[in-house]
Amino acid sequence: MIIRKRLRAGVCLALATLAAGLGTAVPAAADEPSTATSPKVELVLDVSGSMRARDIDGESRMSAAKQAFNDTLDAVPEGVQLGIRTLGADYPGDDRKVGCKDTRQLYPVGPLDRTEAKTAVATLAPTGWTPIGPALLGAADDLDGGDGTRRIVLITDGEDTCGPLDPCEVARDIAARGVHLVIDTLGLVPNAKIRQQLTCIAEATGGTYTAVQHKDELTHRVKQLVDRAAEPVVTPVATEGAGSCSAAPELKPGLYTDRETFGQHRWYRVDVKPGQELRASVSVAADRAVNNDYGVLLRAVTVHGREIVRGSESGTGRTDAISTGLRYPKAEAEDDEGTEAAAETVCLQLSHSFSAPANVKTTPGMPVELTVDLVDAPDEASDVAAFGLGRGWWLLGALALTGLLFGILFGWISRWRVAVWRTN
C-alpha cells in the first residue's frame, strides 16, 4: 500500500513538473523572433576554374573567398537567416549546356549552424563555368517567402560565360517582381567589362558594387553587407501608376516602387486634408545604358488638370539615379459649423526624359522609387516665408545698407586725402 501511494505521488509529481515545463515553454517560444519576418541573406560564390589564380595577397582567389566566408559566418547577427549558393563548383567539362546549369545551394537559407556551414565551404575547389544568371535566379528562389529583408551577395572574379541569359536582365526581372530583393556584387578582378556587368546587376536592384583586391577588404565588405541585412529598413510597397489621374492608385504616406518605360507618364493620387502639407519625392535609376542628357519631372495637379506645383531635375550622364521632389501645404479651412472639411485629391504626375541606344532593351521600365508623406502644414506667418526669399530679404537689406555706408565712408576719405595732397 505504501509503495502504491509513493508511486502515485511520484507520477503526480512528474505530471505536474511536465505541465509546468509546458506552461513555461509556450511563452518562451512566443518571445522568439518569427522566421517569417527574419532578414534573409544568401552568399553566392563563384567557384569557376579562374578562382585558382593566385593574385590576392599571394593567395588564390578561392582561398581568400573561403577565409572571408569563415570570418563572416562567425559574425552573423542573431536572427539573420543565411544560406550559401555556388556557381561553377561541380562540372569540370567542356559541354557548355551542362556547365551553364552548374549552380546549387550549398547550405540552405535558415538558422545558421556555423560548423556545418564552414564544413560545406571547406569542400569547395575551383572547377567549371561562370553561370551568374542561373545562380541569381536560383538564389532569388532560395530567398522566397516571408516579409523580412532579402539580400544576395555575389562574389565573382569574372563575367557571365553562359549567355544569352544576361545576368543584368535577370537582375531587372528580379527587381520587377516588387519583392525588394537587393543584390550586392563584389568583383575580384579590376576589369572594365566585369565592372560594367556587376555594376548593372547591383544597380538594377538598388544594391552596390565593390571592387576588391585584398583579403581584408573582401572579409570586411562581406561582413558589412550581411550586417546591413539585419538593420531595420522600410520595405517599399510595389504599386503601379496609371495613365490618368482618374484611374491612378491612391497612395498613403509611405515608400513605393514602380517601373516606368521611356516616354511614359505615371499618375498617382494622394488625399490632402486642410492643415496638412504634402511632401513627395521621386528617384528614377538608370539601370541600363542610357543616352546623355536626361531629366525627371514630378507635378502636383488638381483633378481638373490645373498645376499646383512641380519639381524637376536634370542630369548629363554622370549619375546613376536622378531625384526631385515637391511640397504642397493646404491651408486650414474656415468652417463655422465645426464639421471636418473634405480632403483635396492631389494628382501626382511622374515623367522622365531618359532615352537609350538602339541596342538596349526598353522593358521592363526604369525603376522608380516614390516617397509620400503628409505632415502638419507650416504656419503662414513664419515657416512658409522660409520656402523662398521671405527671410532672405532681411539679409539682402542689411547687405545693401552696409554697402551704402561703406561707399559714403570711402568717398569721404578719398576727398579728404585729395584735399590734403593739394594743400601740401
Short mmCIF file of C-alpha atoms in Angstrom, two decimals:
data_model
loop_
_atom_site.label_atom_id
_atom_site.label_comp_id
_atom_site.label_asym_id
_atom_site.label_seq_id
_atom_site.Cartn_x
_atom_site.Cartn_y
_atom_site.Cartn_z
CA MET A 1 0.00 0.00 0.00
CA ILE A 2 2.82 2.37 0.89
CA ILE A 3 4.59 1.54 -2.36
CA ARG A 4 1.41 2.27 -4.34
CA LYS A 5 0.97 5.61 -2.57
CA ARG A 6 4.57 6.56 -3.31
CA LEU A 7 4.17 5.52 -6.93
CA ARG A 8 1.02 7.62 -7.29
CA ALA A 9 2.77 10.58 -5.66
CA GLY A 10 5.74 10.19 -8.00
CA VAL A 11 3.51 10.05 -11.09
CA CYS A 12 1.59 13.13 -9.94
CA LEU A 13 4.83 14.99 -9.32
CA ALA A 14 6.16 14.06 -12.77
CA LEU A 15 2.94 15.18 -14.45
CA ALA A 16 2.95 18.43 -12.50
CA THR A 17 6.57 19.06 -13.49
CA LEU A 18 5.82 18.30 -17.15
CA ALA A 19 2.80 20.61 -17.08
CA ALA A 20 4.86 23.38 -15.54
CA GLY A 21 7.54 22.89 -18.17
CA LEU A 22 5.00 23.05 -20.96
CA GLY A 23 3.39 26.10 -19.40
CA THR A 24 6.70 27.99 -19.40
CA ALA A 25 7.77 26.70 -22.81
CA VAL A 26 4.90 28.31 -24.70
CA PRO A 27 5.63 31.91 -23.66
CA ALA A 28 9.34 31.40 -24.41
CA ALA A 29 8.51 30.31 -27.94
CA ALA A 30 6.20 33.27 -28.34
CA ASP A 31 9.09 35.62 -27.48
CA GLU A 32 11.33 34.22 -30.23
CA PRO A 33 11.52 36.25 -33.47
CA SER A 34 9.27 34.94 -36.19
CA THR A 35 11.10 33.36 -39.11
CA ALA A 36 8.51 34.94 -41.39
CA THR A 37 9.94 38.40 -40.65
CA SER A 38 13.61 37.46 -40.17
CA PRO A 39 16.07 39.00 -42.64
CA LYS A 40 17.45 36.56 -45.19
CA VAL A 41 20.86 36.60 -46.87
CA GLU A 42 22.35 34.25 -49.43
CA LEU A 43 26.05 34.34 -50.25
CA VAL A 44 26.60 33.35 -53.89
CA LEU A 45 30.18 32.26 -54.55
CA ASP A 46 31.88 31.83 -57.89
CA VAL A 47 33.79 28.52 -57.85
CA SER A 48 34.75 28.54 -61.52
CA GLY A 49 38.21 27.46 -62.71
CA SER A 50 39.57 31.01 -62.79
CA MET A 51 39.26 31.22 -59.00
CA ARG A 52 42.55 29.24 -58.85
CA ALA A 53 44.51 32.39 -59.80
CA ARG A 54 46.90 33.46 -57.02
CA ASP A 55 46.67 37.24 -57.14
CA ILE A 56 45.06 38.24 -53.81
CA ASP A 57 47.85 38.91 -51.32
CA GLY A 58 49.81 35.95 -52.72
CA GLU A 59 46.94 33.51 -52.23
CA SER A 60 44.34 32.09 -54.58
CA ARG A 61 41.05 33.89 -55.06
CA MET A 62 39.29 30.79 -53.75
CA SER A 63 41.37 30.80 -50.56
CA ALA A 64 40.60 34.48 -49.94
CA ALA A 65 36.88 33.87 -50.51
CA LYS A 66 36.84 30.92 -48.09
CA GLN A 67 38.55 32.99 -45.41
CA ALA A 68 36.03 35.78 -45.90
CA PHE A 69 33.17 33.30 -45.62
CA ASN A 70 34.54 31.74 -42.42
CA ASP A 71 35.04 35.14 -40.77
CA THR A 72 31.57 36.22 -41.86
CA LEU A 73 29.94 33.04 -40.54
CA ASP A 74 31.50 33.72 -37.13
CA ALA A 75 29.93 37.19 -37.05
CA VAL A 76 26.43 36.68 -38.50
CA PRO A 77 23.99 38.79 -36.44
CA GLU A 78 21.43 36.98 -34.30
CA GLY A 79 18.17 36.34 -36.13
CA VAL A 80 19.58 36.51 -39.66
CA GLN A 81 18.78 33.50 -41.82
CA LEU A 82 21.78 32.76 -44.03
CA GLY A 83 22.36 30.43 -46.94
CA ILE A 84 25.16 29.72 -49.43
CA ARG A 85 24.86 29.02 -53.15
CA THR A 86 27.65 28.16 -55.56
CA LEU A 87 28.14 28.54 -59.30
CA GLY A 88 30.63 26.54 -61.34
CA ALA A 89 31.50 24.22 -58.45
CA ASP A 90 30.69 20.77 -59.85
CA TYR A 91 31.14 20.38 -63.62
CA PRO A 92 34.76 20.45 -64.94
CA GLY A 93 33.96 19.55 -68.55
CA ASP A 94 33.63 21.49 -71.83
CA ASP A 95 29.93 20.97 -72.51
CA ARG A 96 28.55 24.50 -72.36
CA LYS A 97 24.96 23.32 -71.98
CA VAL A 98 25.84 21.32 -68.86
CA GLY A 99 28.28 23.86 -67.46
CA CYS A 100 25.73 26.65 -67.64
CA LYS A 101 23.40 24.73 -65.34
CA ASP A 102 26.11 24.25 -62.72
CA THR A 103 24.64 26.06 -59.71
CA ARG A 104 23.37 24.58 -56.46
CA GLN A 105 22.51 25.54 -52.93
CA LEU A 106 25.43 24.54 -50.74
CA TYR A 107 23.78 25.47 -47.43
CA PRO A 108 20.02 26.16 -47.08
CA VAL A 109 18.73 29.57 -46.01
CA GLY A 110 17.73 29.35 -42.36
CA PRO A 111 19.07 29.46 -38.80
CA LEU A 112 22.84 29.16 -39.00
CA ASP A 113 24.86 26.14 -37.88
CA ARG A 114 28.34 27.64 -38.17
CA THR A 115 30.23 24.35 -38.02
CA GLU A 116 28.10 22.75 -40.71
CA ALA A 117 28.31 25.81 -42.98
CA LYS A 118 32.10 26.06 -42.62
CA THR A 119 32.49 22.37 -43.37
CA ALA A 120 30.47 22.80 -46.57
CA VAL A 121 32.62 25.74 -47.68
CA ALA A 122 35.84 23.84 -46.95
CA THR A 123 34.94 21.20 -49.56
CA LEU A 124 34.85 23.70 -52.45
CA ALA A 125 37.51 23.69 -55.17
CA PRO A 126 37.66 25.83 -58.37
CA THR A 127 36.06 23.77 -61.11
CA GLY A 128 33.94 24.98 -64.00
CA TRP A 129 31.95 27.68 -65.77
CA THR A 130 30.50 31.03 -64.60
CA PRO A 131 26.66 30.83 -64.84
CA ILE A 132 25.89 34.04 -62.94
CA GLY A 133 22.40 34.48 -64.42
CA PRO A 134 21.13 31.00 -63.42
CA ALA A 135 22.74 31.39 -59.98
CA LEU A 136 20.90 34.67 -59.35
CA LEU A 137 17.59 33.08 -60.36
CA GLY A 138 18.27 30.18 -58.02
CA ALA A 139 19.21 32.50 -55.16
CA ALA A 140 16.01 34.53 -55.64
CA ASP A 141 14.00 31.32 -55.31
CA ASP A 142 16.03 30.32 -52.23
CA LEU A 143 15.06 33.60 -50.52
CA ASP A 144 11.39 33.42 -51.45
CA GLY A 145 8.80 33.73 -48.68
CA GLY A 146 8.44 35.84 -45.55
CA ASP A 147 8.22 39.58 -45.04
CA GLY A 148 11.79 40.29 -43.92
CA THR A 149 14.54 41.94 -45.95
CA ARG A 150 16.29 39.80 -48.54
CA ARG A 151 19.83 40.21 -49.81
CA ILE A 152 22.05 38.37 -52.28
CA VAL A 153 25.81 38.91 -52.01
CA LEU A 154 27.56 37.77 -55.20
CA ILE A 155 31.35 37.21 -55.11
CA THR A 156 32.93 36.54 -58.52
CA ASP A 157 36.12 37.07 -60.48
CA GLY A 158 34.64 37.14 -63.96
CA GLU A 159 31.73 37.99 -66.17
CA ASP A 160 29.00 35.50 -67.01
CA THR A 161 30.07 32.86 -69.57
CA CYS A 162 26.58 31.50 -70.18
CA GLY A 163 24.78 33.95 -72.47
CA PRO A 164 22.30 34.67 -73.92
CA LEU A 165 20.81 34.72 -70.38
CA ASP A 166 22.12 38.19 -69.49
CA PRO A 167 22.57 38.44 -65.67
CA CYS A 168 21.81 42.16 -65.86
CA GLU A 169 18.42 41.37 -67.41
CA VAL A 170 17.92 38.68 -64.77
CA ALA A 171 18.51 41.29 -62.05
CA ARG A 172 15.97 43.63 -63.66
CA ASP A 173 13.41 40.86 -63.81
CA ILE A 174 14.00 40.10 -60.12
CA ALA A 175 13.57 43.79 -59.28
CA ALA A 176 10.37 43.92 -61.33
CA ARG A 177 8.79 41.31 -59.04
CA GLY A 178 8.46 44.03 -56.41
CA VAL A 179 9.85 41.90 -53.56
CA HIS A 180 12.66 44.38 -52.80
CA LEU A 181 15.40 41.81 -53.07
CA VAL A 182 18.75 43.61 -53.12
CA ILE A 183 21.78 42.21 -54.94
CA ASP A 184 25.26 43.38 -53.92
CA THR A 185 28.20 42.40 -56.10
CA LEU A 186 31.91 42.07 -55.30
CA GLY A 187 34.42 41.80 -58.14
CA LEU A 188 37.83 40.22 -57.51
CA VAL A 189 39.36 41.41 -60.79
CA PRO A 190 39.69 45.11 -61.77
CA ASN A 191 38.41 44.61 -65.30
CA ALA A 192 36.23 47.19 -67.11
CA LYS A 193 33.82 44.65 -68.65
CA ILE A 194 33.42 42.77 -65.38
CA ARG A 195 32.87 46.03 -63.50
CA GLN A 196 30.22 47.12 -66.01
CA GLN A 197 28.26 43.88 -65.71
CA LEU A 198 28.44 43.68 -61.91
CA THR A 199 27.52 47.35 -61.57
CA CYS A 200 24.48 46.83 -63.78
CA ILE A 201 23.36 43.83 -61.69
CA ALA A 202 23.67 45.77 -58.45
CA GLU A 203 22.04 48.98 -59.65
CA ALA A 204 19.04 47.12 -61.07
CA THR A 205 18.03 46.13 -57.54
CA GLY A 206 19.31 49.09 -55.53
CA GLY A 207 22.44 47.24 -54.44
CA THR A 208 26.13 48.14 -54.51
CA TYR A 209 29.20 47.09 -56.49
CA THR A 210 32.61 46.85 -54.84
CA ALA A 211 35.97 46.07 -56.43
CA VAL A 212 38.12 44.02 -54.03
CA GLN A 213 41.81 43.17 -54.39
CA HIS A 214 42.87 42.28 -50.83
CA LYS A 215 41.75 39.64 -48.31
CA ASP A 216 40.97 42.12 -45.56
CA GLU A 217 38.85 44.21 -47.92
CA LEU A 218 36.88 41.17 -49.04
CA THR A 219 36.23 39.96 -45.49
CA HIS A 220 35.24 43.42 -44.26
CA ARG A 221 32.86 44.04 -47.15
CA VAL A 222 31.07 40.67 -46.95
CA LYS A 223 30.58 41.06 -43.18
CA GLN A 224 29.34 44.62 -43.67
CA LEU A 225 26.73 43.55 -46.22
CA VAL A 226 25.47 40.70 -44.02
CA ASP A 227 25.23 43.10 -41.07
CA ARG A 228 23.29 45.54 -43.25
CA ALA A 229 20.60 42.92 -43.82
CA ALA A 230 19.89 42.88 -40.08
CA GLU A 231 19.37 46.63 -39.92
CA PRO A 232 15.71 47.71 -39.84
CA VAL A 233 14.69 49.18 -43.18
CA VAL A 234 11.49 50.40 -44.73
CA THR A 235 10.40 47.93 -47.37
CA PRO A 236 8.92 49.75 -50.36
CA VAL A 237 5.42 48.75 -51.43
CA ALA A 238 5.08 47.76 -55.07
CA THR A 239 2.50 49.87 -56.88
CA GLU A 240 1.50 50.52 -60.47
CA GLY A 241 0.82 54.04 -61.64
CA ALA A 242 -1.95 54.63 -64.18
CA GLY A 243 -2.19 56.54 -67.43
CA SER A 244 -4.53 59.15 -65.94
CA CYS A 245 -5.34 60.63 -62.56
CA SER A 246 -8.88 59.22 -62.51
CA ALA A 247 -7.52 55.66 -62.75
CA ALA A 248 -4.49 56.23 -60.51
CA PRO A 249 -3.91 54.28 -57.28
CA GLU A 250 -4.47 56.18 -54.03
CA LEU A 251 -1.27 56.38 -52.01
CA LYS A 252 -0.96 56.77 -48.25
CA PRO A 253 2.22 58.04 -46.56
CA GLY A 254 4.99 55.54 -47.30
CA LEU A 255 7.64 54.33 -49.72
CA TYR A 256 6.62 52.87 -53.09
CA THR A 257 8.30 51.25 -56.09
CA ASP A 258 7.19 51.19 -59.68
CA ARG A 259 8.51 50.88 -63.24
CA GLU A 260 8.20 53.50 -65.98
CA THR A 261 9.15 52.94 -69.61
CA PHE A 262 10.62 55.59 -71.89
CA GLY A 263 8.15 58.30 -72.91
CA GLN A 264 5.54 57.15 -70.39
CA HIS A 265 3.63 59.21 -67.79
CA ARG A 266 2.63 57.63 -64.48
CA TRP A 267 -0.17 59.02 -62.31
CA TYR A 268 -0.85 58.58 -58.58
CA ARG A 269 -3.37 60.16 -56.19
CA VAL A 270 -2.97 61.49 -52.65
CA ASP A 271 -5.74 62.93 -50.43
CA VAL A 272 -4.54 66.03 -48.58
CA LYS A 273 -6.66 67.36 -45.71
CA PRO A 274 -6.83 71.05 -44.77
CA GLY A 275 -3.95 71.85 -42.43
CA GLN A 276 -1.70 69.20 -43.96
CA GLU A 277 1.34 69.53 -46.19
CA LEU A 278 2.07 67.00 -48.92
CA ARG A 279 5.72 66.16 -49.36
CA ALA A 280 6.57 63.90 -52.27
CA SER A 281 9.87 62.88 -53.81
CA VAL A 282 10.83 60.53 -56.60
CA SER A 283 14.01 58.83 -57.80
CA VAL A 284 14.49 57.19 -61.18
CA ALA A 285 17.51 54.88 -61.56
CA ALA A 286 19.44 54.33 -64.78
CA ASP A 287 19.66 50.55 -64.54
CA ARG A 288 20.94 50.21 -68.11
CA ALA A 289 23.00 52.12 -70.66
CA VAL A 290 21.26 55.43 -71.44
CA ASN A 291 22.00 58.43 -73.61
CA ASN A 292 23.43 61.56 -72.05
CA ASP A 293 21.16 64.46 -71.06
CA TYR A 294 18.02 63.39 -69.25
CA GLY A 295 15.63 64.68 -66.62
CA VAL A 296 12.81 63.79 -64.26
CA LEU A 297 9.63 65.79 -63.58
CA LEU A 298 7.14 65.43 -60.72
CA ARG A 299 3.98 67.56 -60.88
CA ALA A 300 1.17 68.08 -58.36
CA VAL A 301 -2.06 68.72 -60.26
CA THR A 302 -5.72 69.17 -59.30
CA VAL A 303 -8.29 66.68 -60.52
CA HIS A 304 -9.33 69.33 -63.08
CA GLY A 305 -5.83 69.49 -64.56
CA ARG A 306 -4.55 72.74 -63.01
CA GLU A 307 -0.91 72.52 -61.99
CA ILE A 308 -0.26 73.32 -58.32
CA VAL A 309 3.50 72.90 -58.01
CA ARG A 310 6.28 70.99 -59.71
CA GLY A 311 9.76 69.69 -59.05
CA SER A 312 12.31 68.83 -61.73
CA GLU A 313 15.95 67.86 -62.08
CA SER A 314 18.26 67.11 -64.99
CA GLY A 315 21.44 65.10 -65.50
CA THR A 316 24.20 64.64 -68.06
CA GLY A 317 25.20 61.00 -67.68
CA ARG A 318 27.37 61.47 -64.60
CA THR A 319 24.97 59.89 -62.12
CA ASP A 320 23.10 56.57 -61.99
CA ALA A 321 19.99 58.00 -60.34
CA ILE A 322 18.17 61.30 -60.53
CA SER A 323 15.74 62.66 -57.94
CA THR A 324 13.37 65.54 -57.39
CA GLY A 325 10.58 66.49 -55.00
CA LEU A 326 7.83 68.94 -54.17
CA ARG A 327 5.85 70.36 -51.23
CA TYR A 328 2.23 71.48 -51.19
CA PRO A 329 0.79 72.99 -47.98
CA LYS A 330 -3.01 73.09 -47.84
CA ALA A 331 -4.37 75.88 -45.65
CA GLU A 332 -6.85 75.28 -42.85
CA ALA A 333 -10.47 75.59 -44.00
CA GLU A 334 -12.68 78.24 -42.38
CA ASP A 335 -15.75 76.40 -41.20
CA ASP A 336 -18.18 77.93 -38.73
CA GLU A 337 -20.17 74.72 -38.38
CA GLY A 338 -17.26 72.88 -36.75
CA THR A 339 -17.51 69.97 -39.19
CA GLU A 340 -14.41 68.44 -40.71
CA ALA A 341 -13.60 69.86 -44.14
CA ALA A 342 -13.21 67.44 -47.03
CA ALA A 343 -9.76 66.41 -48.22
CA GLU A 344 -8.46 67.54 -51.59
CA THR A 345 -7.38 64.90 -54.09
CA VAL A 346 -3.96 65.83 -55.47
CA CYS A 347 -2.78 64.07 -58.61
CA LEU A 348 0.95 63.32 -58.88
CA GLN A 349 2.29 63.00 -62.41
CA LEU A 350 5.71 61.45 -62.96
CA SER A 351 7.65 61.59 -66.22
CA HIS A 352 11.27 61.33 -67.25
CA SER A 353 13.29 62.02 -70.38
CA PHE A 354 15.65 59.05 -70.34
CA SER A 355 16.42 57.50 -73.72
CA ALA A 356 18.57 54.55 -74.63
CA PRO A 357 20.76 53.44 -77.55
CA ALA A 358 19.09 51.29 -80.19
CA ASN A 359 20.62 48.03 -78.90
CA VAL A 360 19.36 48.49 -75.32
CA LYS A 361 16.10 46.92 -74.16
CA THR A 362 13.39 49.31 -73.00
CA THR A 363 11.48 46.75 -70.93
CA PRO A 364 10.97 46.41 -68.09
CA GLY A 365 10.70 50.13 -67.41
CA MET A 366 13.16 52.19 -65.39
CA PRO A 367 12.98 51.53 -61.61
CA VAL A 368 11.12 54.26 -59.74
CA GLU A 369 11.07 54.92 -56.00
CA LEU A 370 8.36 57.29 -54.77
CA THR A 371 8.09 58.71 -51.24
CA VAL A 372 4.85 60.24 -49.96
CA ASP A 373 4.43 62.00 -46.62
CA LEU A 374 1.70 64.12 -45.02
CA VAL A 375 2.69 66.44 -42.17
CA ASP A 376 1.15 69.40 -40.38
CA ALA A 377 1.18 72.44 -42.67
CA PRO A 378 3.60 75.21 -41.60
CA ASP A 379 2.38 78.45 -40.05
CA GLU A 380 1.82 81.01 -42.81
CA ALA A 381 3.28 83.89 -40.79
CA SER A 382 6.66 82.24 -40.27
CA ASP A 383 7.57 78.94 -41.85
CA VAL A 384 6.08 79.48 -45.29
CA ALA A 385 8.30 82.51 -45.84
CA ALA A 386 11.33 80.28 -45.34
CA PHE A 387 10.46 78.30 -48.50
CA GLY A 388 11.57 81.22 -50.70
CA LEU A 389 13.29 84.55 -50.12
CA GLY A 390 10.96 85.67 -47.32
CA ARG A 391 13.60 85.65 -44.64
CA GLY A 392 16.39 86.32 -47.11
CA TRP A 393 15.16 89.91 -47.69
CA TRP A 394 16.45 90.88 -44.26
CA LEU A 395 19.94 89.75 -45.18
CA LEU A 396 19.70 91.40 -48.59
CA GLY A 397 18.62 94.71 -47.00
CA ALA A 398 21.41 94.56 -44.45
CA LEU A 399 23.99 93.95 -47.17
CA ALA A 400 22.66 96.85 -49.23
CA LEU A 401 22.77 99.23 -46.26
CA THR A 402 26.30 98.12 -45.38
CA GLY A 403 27.42 98.70 -48.95
CA LEU A 404 25.87 102.19 -48.98
CA LEU A 405 27.57 103.22 -45.72
CA PHE A 406 30.90 101.82 -46.90
CA GLY A 407 30.62 103.75 -50.16
CA ILE A 408 29.89 107.03 -48.37
CA LEU A 409 32.78 106.50 -45.95
CA PHE A 410 35.20 105.55 -48.71
CA GLY A 411 34.19 108.62 -50.76
CA TRP A 412 34.66 110.97 -47.79
CA ILE A 413 38.12 109.53 -47.04
CA SER A 414 39.13 109.87 -50.71
CA ARG A 415 38.07 113.51 -50.87
CA TRP A 416 39.91 114.25 -47.60
CA ARG A 417 43.13 112.68 -48.94
CA VAL A 418 42.88 114.69 -52.18
CA ALA A 419 42.36 117.92 -50.21
CA VAL A 420 45.41 117.20 -48.04
CA TRP A 421 47.53 116.40 -51.09
CA ARG A 422 46.61 119.72 -52.78
CA THR A 423 47.36 121.68 -49.63
CA ASN A 424 50.86 120.22 -49.46
#
